Amino acid sequence: MKAWTSFVVKDRGKLDFSVIFISISLVVYPATLLSVPKINGLIFALFSIAGLFFLFANRHKSAQNSRDEALFYSAVILFFFSTLLITMYGGFVYKVLGKYIHLLLAIPVYIYLRQSGVKLFSLWFGLVIGSIASAGVAIYDVWVLHIPRAQGFNNAIIFGNLSLVMGCMSMAGFGWFIQRANWQVIFPVFALTCGVLASVLSGTRGGWVAVPVIIVVLFWYIKPHFSLKQQSLAVMLLFVFLGAMYLLPQTGISNQIDRTVESIQQYTDTSEHSMRRVTSVSARLDMWQASWNMFIDNPILGVGWGHYAEQAKLQADQGLFNKKAILFDHPHSEYFSALANGGSLGFISLMLLFLIPAWLFIKTIKQGKSADTRRLALAGLVLVVSYMVFGLTEPMLYRSRSVNFFAFYLAVFMAAIYQENNKGVSR
């Protein structure tokens, strides 16, 4: 009873319903992300409205933002308004702005969470529950419904990538769980296992590229806390685990990797009009070539967000690559999409959107006042790094669900870090 009271009571014995709402939402959001449509969007919208209301109510008060907050705001504002400028230049496409506005709304979401507070219990257990839920959906899809690739009600790529990043972010809370009780270490470990399993069952090869990068980030974080012998043992166990995942036929990993190698060989050995070249890998390579051509022709502002498909069709009609590669409205790469649609301005604003938060999280890991602060920064860094790697083969920010997820957790981790750094300081 005491724990529950401290959880929901803020000042003078009054129930803080905002804290209750946020705490429940931090569990419901990841738990339903890949299994129930529209819930994540509703939660994000309510957080945004609450943040905007707070800004309006305090419009006459002078804002005192820290340097880190100013950099965070600048990154998302620059990206959105560069997108707006490019879209106005190339021809208005409301669909694109409707997706990217999530990034701008990360600011009011952050302000609402910063003002009301983030309970670490709900944050960490929410990620664990979300990872377990994703594995449950994946198992049901593949082993019960016999769908070739787990996807829930999403695109299989988005499903696999979001499952993986939730599992990996759960591992960032490893120390928080073990601090509560040694046996609770099972939660982040099981969450990671579930996230990896869901990713494997989704057959999302592009997402697997993020695994070694995330491993490097995690080892960089824990290196000061473990001896060389312990680090060597961990690396050995990791390679055994990855080797087992590759060799087990049930995972399908070896088959997917073999298909990738075969597709690349077919692409290099055949002409652009060969039907043997019509694979997902070949299509991506053709789309990236088309995107590069668009960037060369429009190096400053690109062809305008939302106009990739029509420009790619023109190139295909000229016989520059296989027409099967123009079936998509994006080039299956965050970076080539930015170059083609937004030119140098779009690409630079995209890189700043990733690199500024990454730098803020790295700085917090090195200078954080508490272990909780550093863990939150690690989770934020895993989020950004994962999206940077996912972006090599999939424009995650171009998809409504995945851009919503990125904006939501970027705001959550930034607000939670602010809260931990300012404990005991009146707001």
PDB file of C-alpha atoms in Angstrom, residues 24-267:
ATOM      1  CA  ILE A  24      -0.279   3.387 -17.501  1.00  0.00           C
ATOM      2  CA  SER A  25       0.486   4.764 -20.961  1.00  0.00           C
ATOM      3  CA  LEU A  26       4.159   3.782 -20.710  1.00  0.00           C
ATOM      4  CA  VAL A  27       3.016   0.177 -20.328  1.00  0.00           C
ATOM      5  CA  VAL A  28       0.084   0.215 -22.758  1.00  0.00           C
ATOM      6  CA  TYR A  29       2.021   1.944 -25.566  1.00  0.00           C
ATOM      7  CA  PRO A  30       4.689  -0.774 -26.084  1.00  0.00           C
ATOM      8  CA  ALA A  31       2.334  -3.610 -25.110  1.00  0.00           C
ATOM      9  CA  THR A  32      -0.111  -2.748 -27.902  1.00  0.00           C
ATOM     10  CA  LEU A  33       2.330  -1.249 -30.416  1.00  0.00           C
ATOM     11  CA  LEU A  34       2.481  -4.305 -32.677  1.00  0.00           C
ATOM     12  CA  SER A  35      -0.762  -6.053 -31.786  1.00  0.00           C
ATOM     13  CA  VAL A  36      -3.518  -3.417 -31.492  1.00  0.00           C
ATOM     14  CA  PRO A  37      -3.940  -0.663 -34.105  1.00  0.00           C
ATOM     15  CA  LYS A  38      -4.139   3.066 -33.326  1.00  0.00           C
ATOM     16  CA  ILE A  39      -3.501   2.860 -29.555  1.00  0.00           C
ATOM     17  CA  ASN A  40       0.045   4.177 -29.886  1.00  0.00           C
ATOM     18  CA  GLY A  41      -1.172   7.082 -32.015  1.00  0.00           C
ATOM     19  CA  LEU A  42      -3.884   7.933 -29.481  1.00  0.00           C
ATOM     20  CA  ILE A  43      -1.428   7.985 -26.569  1.00  0.00           C
ATOM     21  CA  PHE A  44       1.018  10.111 -28.542  1.00  0.00           C
ATOM     22  CA  ALA A  45      -1.759  12.538 -29.491  1.00  0.00           C
ATOM     23  CA  LEU A  46      -2.962  12.883 -25.889  1.00  0.00           C
ATOM     24  CA  PHE A  47       0.593  13.520 -24.658  1.00  0.00           C
ATOM     25  CA  SER A  48       1.061  16.110 -27.416  1.00  0.00           C
ATOM     26  CA  ILE A  49      -2.186  17.908 -26.560  1.00  0.00           C
ATOM     27  CA  ALA A  50      -1.284  17.942 -22.864  1.00  0.00           C
ATOM     28  CA  GLY A  51       2.126  19.421 -23.683  1.00  0.00           C
ATOM     29  CA  LEU A  52       0.630  22.070 -25.970  1.00  0.00           C
ATOM     30  CA  PHE A  53      -1.923  22.951 -23.296  1.00  0.00           C
ATOM     31  CA  PHE A  54       0.873  23.390 -20.757  1.00  0.00           C
ATOM     32  CA  LEU A  55       2.763  25.640 -23.179  1.00  0.00           C
ATOM     33  CA  PHE A  56      -0.357  27.739 -23.776  1.00  0.00           C
ATOM     34  CA  ALA A  57      -1.149  27.994 -20.056  1.00  0.00           C
ATOM     35  CA  ASN A  58       2.399  29.189 -19.355  1.00  0.00           C
ATOM     36  CA  ARG A  59       2.821  31.342 -22.448  1.00  0.00           C
ATOM     37  CA  HIS A  60       3.486  34.492 -20.388  1.00  0.00           C
ATOM     38  CA  LYS A  61       6.243  32.876 -18.350  1.00  0.00           C
ATOM     39  CA  SER A  62       9.811  33.068 -19.599  1.00  0.00           C
ATOM     40  CA  ALA A  63      11.117  29.651 -20.633  1.00  0.00           C
ATOM     41  CA  GLN A  64      14.375  28.514 -19.079  1.00  0.00           C
ATOM     42  CA  ASN A  65      15.656  25.758 -21.324  1.00  0.00           C
ATOM     43  CA  SER A  66      19.008  24.101 -20.837  1.00  0.00           C
ATOM     44  CA  ARG A  67      21.604  23.883 -23.582  1.00  0.00           C
ATOM     45  CA  ASP A  68      20.785  20.196 -24.083  1.00  0.00           C
ATOM     46  CA  GLU A  69      17.088  20.977 -24.436  1.00  0.00           C
ATOM     47  CA  ALA A  70      17.841  23.714 -26.955  1.00  0.00           C
ATOM     48  CA  LEU A  71      19.895  21.271 -29.032  1.00  0.00           C
ATOM     49  CA  PHE A  72      17.149  18.641 -28.856  1.00  0.00           C
ATOM     50  CA  TYR A  73      14.518  21.166 -29.942  1.00  0.00           C
ATOM     51  CA  SER A  74      16.768  22.432 -32.729  1.00  0.00           C
ATOM     52  CA  ALA A  75      17.293  18.938 -34.171  1.00  0.00           C
ATOM     53  CA  VAL A  76      13.587  18.132 -34.552  1.00  0.00           C
ATOM     54  CA  ILE A  77      12.574  21.665 -35.588  1.00  0.00           C
ATOM     55  CA  LEU A  78      15.269  21.826 -38.270  1.00  0.00           C
ATOM     56  CA  PHE A  79      14.232  18.468 -39.705  1.00  0.00           C
ATOM     57  CA  PHE A  80      10.537  19.300 -39.840  1.00  0.00           C
ATOM     58  CA  PHE A  81      10.899  22.779 -41.281  1.00  0.00           C
ATOM     59  CA  SER A  82      13.488  21.677 -43.830  1.00  0.00           C
ATOM     60  CA  THR A  83      10.953  19.030 -44.882  1.00  0.00           C
ATOM     61  CA  LEU A  84       8.268  21.714 -45.070  1.00  0.00           C
ATOM     62  CA  LEU A  85      10.478  23.963 -47.200  1.00  0.00           C
ATOM     63  CA  ILE A  86      11.458  21.137 -49.542  1.00  0.00           C
ATOM     64  CA  THR A  87       7.840  19.996 -49.857  1.00  0.00           C
ATOM     65  CA  MET A  88       6.687  23.514 -50.711  1.00  0.00           C
ATOM     66  CA  TYR A  89       9.439  23.737 -53.325  1.00  0.00           C
ATOM     67  CA  GLY A  90       8.696  20.378 -54.963  1.00  0.00           C
ATOM     68  CA  GLY A  91       4.916  20.407 -54.664  1.00  0.00           C
ATOM     69  CA  PHE A  92       2.842  19.916 -51.518  1.00  0.00           C
ATOM     70  CA  VAL A  93       2.334  16.326 -50.335  1.00  0.00           C
ATOM     71  CA  TYR A  94       0.343  16.342 -47.095  1.00  0.00           C
ATOM     72  CA  LYS A  95       0.942  12.631 -46.508  1.00  0.00           C
ATOM     73  CA  VAL A  96       4.655  13.221 -45.951  1.00  0.00           C
ATOM     74  CA  LEU A  97       4.166  16.158 -43.581  1.00  0.00           C
ATOM     75  CA  GLY A  98       1.569  14.142 -41.684  1.00  0.00           C
ATOM     76  CA  LYS A  99       4.237  11.578 -40.867  1.00  0.00           C
ATOM     77  CA  TYR A 100       7.087  13.944 -40.081  1.00  0.00           C
ATOM     78  CA  ILE A 101       4.987  16.142 -37.814  1.00  0.00           C
ATOM     79  CA  HIS A 102       5.394  13.371 -35.225  1.00  0.00           C
ATOM     80  CA  LEU A 103       8.994  14.515 -34.850  1.00  0.00           C
ATOM     81  CA  LEU A 104       7.973  18.122 -34.215  1.00  0.00           C
ATOM     82  CA  LEU A 105       5.367  16.969 -31.684  1.00  0.00           C
ATOM     83  CA  ALA A 106       8.123  15.228 -29.733  1.00  0.00           C
ATOM     84  CA  ILE A 107       8.712  18.666 -28.175  1.00  0.00           C
ATOM     85  CA  PRO A 108       5.274  19.061 -26.490  1.00  0.00           C
ATOM     86  CA  VAL A 109       5.380  15.369 -25.519  1.00  0.00           C
ATOM     87  CA  TYR A 110       8.751  15.984 -23.870  1.00  0.00           C
ATOM     88  CA  ILE A 111       7.484  19.117 -22.104  1.00  0.00           C
ATOM     89  CA  TYR A 112       4.449  17.259 -20.739  1.00  0.00           C
ATOM     90  CA  LEU A 113       6.571  14.373 -19.464  1.00  0.00           C
ATOM     91  CA  ARG A 114       9.217  16.703 -18.065  1.00  0.00           C
ATOM     92  CA  GLN A 115       6.582  18.600 -16.123  1.00  0.00           C
ATOM     93  CA  SER A 116       4.619  15.586 -14.853  1.00  0.00           C
ATOM     94  CA  GLY A 117       7.399  13.024 -14.393  1.00  0.00           C
ATOM     95  CA  VAL A 118       8.271   9.568 -15.698  1.00  0.00           C
ATOM     96  CA  LYS A 119       8.136   6.540 -13.407  1.00  0.00           C
ATOM     97  CA  LEU A 120      11.050   4.224 -14.178  1.00  0.00           C
ATOM     98  CA  PHE A 121       9.001   1.223 -13.034  1.00  0.00           C
ATOM     99  CA  SER A 122       6.489   1.783 -15.835  1.00  0.00           C
ATOM    100  CA  LEU A 123       9.148   2.681 -18.392  1.00  0.00           C
ATOM    101  CA  TRP A 124      11.323  -0.414 -17.940  1.00  0.00           C
ATOM    102  CA  PHE A 125       8.524  -2.918 -17.362  1.00  0.00           C
ATOM    103  CA  GLY A 126       6.616  -1.417 -20.275  1.00  0.00           C
ATOM    104  CA  LEU A 127       9.508  -2.176 -22.629  1.00  0.00           C
ATOM    105  CA  VAL A 128       9.760  -5.715 -21.255  1.00  0.00           C
ATOM    106  CA  ILE A 129       6.036  -6.322 -21.744  1.00  0.00           C
ATOM    107  CA  GLY A 130       6.205  -4.851 -25.247  1.00  0.00           C
ATOM    108  CA  SER A 131       9.049  -7.197 -26.195  1.00  0.00           C
ATOM    109  CA  ILE A 132       7.206 -10.230 -24.842  1.00  0.00           C
ATOM    110  CA  ALA A 133       4.022  -9.196 -26.657  1.00  0.00           C
ATOM    111  CA  SER A 134       5.909  -8.887 -29.950  1.00  0.00           C
ATOM    112  CA  ALA A 135       7.277 -12.413 -29.568  1.00  0.00           C
ATOM    113  CA  GLY A 136       3.789 -13.708 -28.813  1.00  0.00           C
ATOM    114  CA  VAL A 137       2.425 -12.132 -31.993  1.00  0.00           C
ATOM    115  CA  ALA A 138       5.361 -13.466 -34.026  1.00  0.00           C
ATOM    116  CA  ILE A 139       4.940 -17.019 -32.724  1.00  0.00           C
ATOM    117  CA  TYR A 140       1.201 -16.918 -33.421  1.00  0.00           C
ATOM    118  CA  ASP A 141       1.728 -15.606 -36.957  1.00  0.00           C
ATOM    119  CA  VAL A 142       4.421 -18.087 -37.980  1.00  0.00           C
ATOM    120  CA  TRP A 143       3.725 -21.238 -35.982  1.00  0.00           C
ATOM    121  CA  VAL A 144      -0.079 -21.084 -35.704  1.00  0.00           C
ATOM    122  CA  LEU A 145      -1.270 -19.131 -38.751  1.00  0.00           C
ATOM    123  CA  HIS A 146       1.719 -20.352 -40.822  1.00  0.00           C
ATOM    124  CA  ILE A 147       2.375 -16.899 -42.274  1.00  0.00           C
ATOM    125  CA  PRO A 148       5.864 -16.901 -43.860  1.00  0.00           C
ATOM    126  CA  ARG A 149       6.949 -13.713 -42.054  1.00  0.00           C
ATOM    127  CA  ALA A 150       5.640 -12.442 -38.719  1.00  0.00           C
ATOM    128  CA  GLN A 151       4.072  -9.024 -39.081  1.00  0.00           C
ATOM    129  CA  GLY A 152       1.068  -8.615 -36.797  1.00  0.00           C
ATOM    130  CA  PHE A 153      -1.018  -5.976 -38.562  1.00  0.00           C
ATOM    131  CA  ASN A 154       2.152  -4.177 -39.703  1.00  0.00           C
ATOM    132  CA  ASN A 155       4.702  -4.399 -42.461  1.00  0.00           C
ATOM    133  CA  ALA A 156       7.029  -7.326 -41.591  1.00  0.00           C
ATOM    134  CA  ILE A 157      10.089  -5.048 -41.705  1.00  0.00           C
ATOM    135  CA  ILE A 158       8.611  -2.534 -39.266  1.00  0.00           C
ATOM    136  CA  PHE A 159       7.403  -5.363 -37.029  1.00  0.00           C
ATOM    137  CA  GLY A 160      10.833  -6.985 -36.868  1.00  0.00           C
ATOM    138  CA  ASN A 161      12.764  -3.761 -36.353  1.00  0.00           C
ATOM    139  CA  LEU A 162      10.524  -2.397 -33.601  1.00  0.00           C
ATOM    140  CA  SER A 163      10.533  -5.763 -31.817  1.00  0.00           C
ATOM    141  CA  LEU A 164      14.315  -5.852 -31.898  1.00  0.00           C
ATOM    142  CA  VAL A 165      14.799  -2.297 -30.641  1.00  0.00           C
ATOM    143  CA  MET A 166      12.341  -2.804 -27.761  1.00  0.00           C
ATOM    144  CA  GLY A 167      14.227  -5.902 -26.655  1.00  0.00           C
ATOM    145  CA  CYS A 168      17.578  -4.116 -26.850  1.00  0.00           C
ATOM    146  CA  MET A 169      16.309  -1.032 -24.999  1.00  0.00           C
ATOM    147  CA  SER A 170      15.047  -3.351 -22.256  1.00  0.00           C
ATOM    148  CA  MET A 171      18.616  -4.556 -21.763  1.00  0.00           C
ATOM    149  CA  ALA A 172      19.669  -0.983 -21.009  1.00  0.00           C
ATOM    150  CA  GLY A 173      17.610  -1.322 -17.819  1.00  0.00           C
ATOM    151  CA  PHE A 174      19.565  -4.422 -16.730  1.00  0.00           C
ATOM    152  CA  GLY A 175      21.145  -2.594 -13.790  1.00  0.00           C
ATOM    153  CA  TRP A 176      17.823  -1.125 -12.659  1.00  0.00           C
ATOM    154  CA  PHE A 177      16.235  -4.583 -12.462  1.00  0.00           C
ATOM    155  CA  ILE A 178      19.167  -6.194 -10.657  1.00  0.00           C
ATOM    156  CA  GLN A 179      19.211  -3.280  -8.201  1.00  0.00           C
ATOM    157  CA  ARG A 180      15.641  -4.159  -7.228  1.00  0.00           C
ATOM    158  CA  ALA A 181      16.413  -7.875  -6.806  1.00  0.00           C
ATOM    159  CA  ASN A 182      18.992 -10.213  -8.327  1.00  0.00           C
ATOM    160  CA  TRP A 183      16.337 -12.562  -9.692  1.00  0.00           C
ATOM    161  CA  GLN A 184      14.734  -9.737 -11.703  1.00  0.00           C
ATOM    162  CA  VAL A 185      17.627  -9.910 -14.154  1.00  0.00           C
ATOM    163  CA  ILE A 186      15.435 -12.451 -15.921  1.00  0.00           C
ATOM    164  CA  PHE A 187      13.139  -9.669 -17.170  1.00  0.00           C
ATOM    165  CA  PRO A 188      15.539  -7.747 -19.448  1.00  0.00           C
ATOM    166  CA  VAL A 189      17.242 -10.958 -20.598  1.00  0.00           C
ATOM    167  CA  PHE A 190      13.918 -12.545 -21.499  1.00  0.00           C
ATOM    168  CA  ALA A 191      12.803  -9.307 -23.180  1.00  0.00           C
ATOM    169  CA  LEU A 192      15.942  -9.280 -25.330  1.00  0.00           C
ATOM    170  CA  THR A 193      15.383 -12.927 -26.262  1.00  0.00           C
ATOM    171  CA  CYS A 194      11.779 -12.171 -27.223  1.00  0.00           C
ATOM    172  CA  GLY A 195      12.771  -9.140 -29.277  1.00  0.00           C
ATOM    173  CA  VAL A 196      15.398 -11.113 -31.174  1.00  0.00           C
ATOM    174  CA  LEU A 197      12.986 -14.020 -31.717  1.00  0.00           C
ATOM    175  CA  ALA A 198      10.302 -11.712 -33.122  1.00  0.00           C
ATOM    176  CA  SER A 199      12.869 -10.112 -35.426  1.00  0.00           C
ATOM    177  CA  VAL A 200      14.063 -13.504 -36.648  1.00  0.00           C
ATOM    178  CA  LEU A 201      10.517 -14.739 -37.289  1.00  0.00           C
ATOM    179  CA  SER A 202       9.801 -11.555 -39.248  1.00  0.00           C
ATOM    180  CA  GLY A 203      12.650 -12.413 -41.632  1.00  0.00           C
ATOM    181  CA  THR A 204      13.842  -8.803 -41.542  1.00  0.00           C
ATOM    182  CA  ARG A 205      17.412  -9.160 -42.792  1.00  0.00           C
ATOM    183  CA  GLY A 206      18.105  -5.435 -42.816  1.00  0.00           C
ATOM    184  CA  GLY A 207      17.353  -5.209 -39.107  1.00  0.00           C
ATOM    185  CA  TRP A 208      19.865  -7.905 -38.234  1.00  0.00           C
ATOM    186  CA  VAL A 209      22.670  -5.619 -39.386  1.00  0.00           C
ATOM    187  CA  ALA A 210      21.916  -3.504 -36.308  1.00  0.00           C
ATOM    188  CA  VAL A 211      22.694  -6.366 -33.922  1.00  0.00           C
ATOM    189  CA  PRO A 212      26.521  -6.149 -34.034  1.00  0.00           C
ATOM    190  CA  VAL A 213      26.351  -2.341 -33.805  1.00  0.00           C
ATOM    191  CA  ILE A 214      24.085  -2.499 -30.746  1.00  0.00           C
ATOM    192  CA  ILE A 215      26.412  -5.090 -29.221  1.00  0.00           C
ATOM    193  CA  VAL A 216      29.338  -2.695 -29.648  1.00  0.00           C
ATOM    194  CA  VAL A 217      27.325   0.063 -27.933  1.00  0.00           C
ATOM    195  CA  LEU A 218      26.400  -2.210 -25.015  1.00  0.00           C
ATOM    196  CA  PHE A 219      29.970  -3.451 -24.567  1.00  0.00           C
ATOM    197  CA  TRP A 220      31.286   0.109 -24.695  1.00  0.00           C
ATOM    198  CA  TYR A 221      28.858   0.964 -21.890  1.00  0.00           C
ATOM    199  CA  ILE A 222      29.697  -1.976 -19.600  1.00  0.00           C
ATOM    200  CA  LYS A 223      33.441  -2.129 -20.309  1.00  0.00           C
ATOM    201  CA  PRO A 224      34.517  -0.067 -17.247  1.00  0.00           C
ATOM    202  CA  HIS A 225      32.505  -2.322 -14.930  1.00  0.00           C
ATOM    203  CA  PHE A 226      33.901  -5.734 -15.943  1.00  0.00           C
ATOM    204  CA  SER A 227      37.326  -7.351 -15.991  1.00  0.00           C
ATOM    205  CA  LEU A 228      39.009  -8.447 -19.213  1.00  0.00           C
ATOM    206  CA  LYS A 229      38.247 -12.086 -18.332  1.00  0.00           C
ATOM    207  CA  GLN A 230      34.549 -11.338 -17.843  1.00  0.00           C
ATOM    208  CA  GLN A 231      34.423  -9.372 -21.089  1.00  0.00           C
ATOM    209  CA  SER A 232      36.086 -12.245 -22.975  1.00  0.00           C
ATOM    210  CA  LEU A 233      33.604 -14.730 -21.524  1.00  0.00           C
ATOM    211  CA  ALA A 234      30.685 -12.517 -22.522  1.00  0.00           C
ATOM    212  CA  VAL A 235      32.017 -12.201 -26.084  1.00  0.00           C
ATOM    213  CA  MET A 236      32.480 -15.979 -26.326  1.00  0.00           C
ATOM    214  CA  LEU A 237      28.937 -16.663 -25.096  1.00  0.00           C
ATOM    215  CA  LEU A 238      27.615 -14.087 -27.532  1.00  0.00           C
ATOM    216  CA  PHE A 239      29.318 -15.749 -30.491  1.00  0.00           C
ATOM    217  CA  VAL A 240      27.988 -19.134 -29.372  1.00  0.00           C
ATOM    218  CA  PHE A 241      24.461 -17.679 -29.232  1.00  0.00           C
ATOM    219  CA  LEU A 242      24.745 -16.030 -32.653  1.00  0.00           C
ATOM    220  CA  GLY A 243      26.245 -19.193 -34.135  1.00  0.00           C
ATOM    221  CA  ALA A 244      23.396 -21.290 -32.766  1.00  0.00           C
ATOM    222  CA  MET A 245      20.849 -18.852 -34.202  1.00  0.00           C
ATOM    223  CA  TYR A 246      22.528 -19.139 -37.598  1.00  0.00           C
ATOM    224  CA  LEU A 247      22.792 -22.942 -37.591  1.00  0.00           C
ATOM    225  CA  LEU A 248      19.290 -23.733 -36.317  1.00  0.00           C
ATOM    226  CA  PRO A 249      17.112 -24.257 -39.427  1.00  0.00           C
ATOM    227  CA  GLN A 250      13.999 -23.201 -37.491  1.00  0.00           C
ATOM    228  CA  THR A 251      15.251 -19.599 -37.325  1.00  0.00           C
ATOM    229  CA  GLY A 252      15.661 -19.335 -41.095  1.00  0.00           C
ATOM    230  CA  ILE A 253      18.658 -17.012 -40.646  1.00  0.00           C
ATOM    231  CA  SER A 254      21.096 -19.086 -42.704  1.00  0.00           C
ATOM    232  CA  ASN A 255      18.559 -19.359 -45.519  1.00  0.00           C
ATOM    233  CA  GLN A 256      17.937 -15.597 -45.494  1.00  0.00           C
ATOM    234  CA  ILE A 257      21.669 -14.811 -45.587  1.00  0.00           C
ATOM    235  CA  ASP A 258      22.223 -17.290 -48.433  1.00  0.00           C
ATOM    236  CA  ARG A 259      19.377 -15.654 -50.372  1.00  0.00           C
ATOM    237  CA  THR A 260      20.948 -12.240 -49.869  1.00  0.00           C
ATOM    238  CA  VAL A 261      24.311 -13.399 -51.231  1.00  0.00           C
ATOM    239  CA  GLU A 262      22.609 -15.098 -54.189  1.00  0.00           C
ATOM    240  CA  SER A 263      20.582 -11.955 -54.967  1.00  0.00           C
ATOM    241  CA  ILE A 264      23.712  -9.801 -55.015  1.00  0.00           C
ATOM    242  CA  GLN A 265      25.405 -12.263 -57.377  1.00  0.00           C
ATOM    243  CA  GLN A 266      22.370 -12.234 -59.679  1.00  0.00           C
ATOM    244  CA  TYR A 267      22.369  -8.440 -59.681  1.00  0.00           C
TER     245      TYR A 267
END
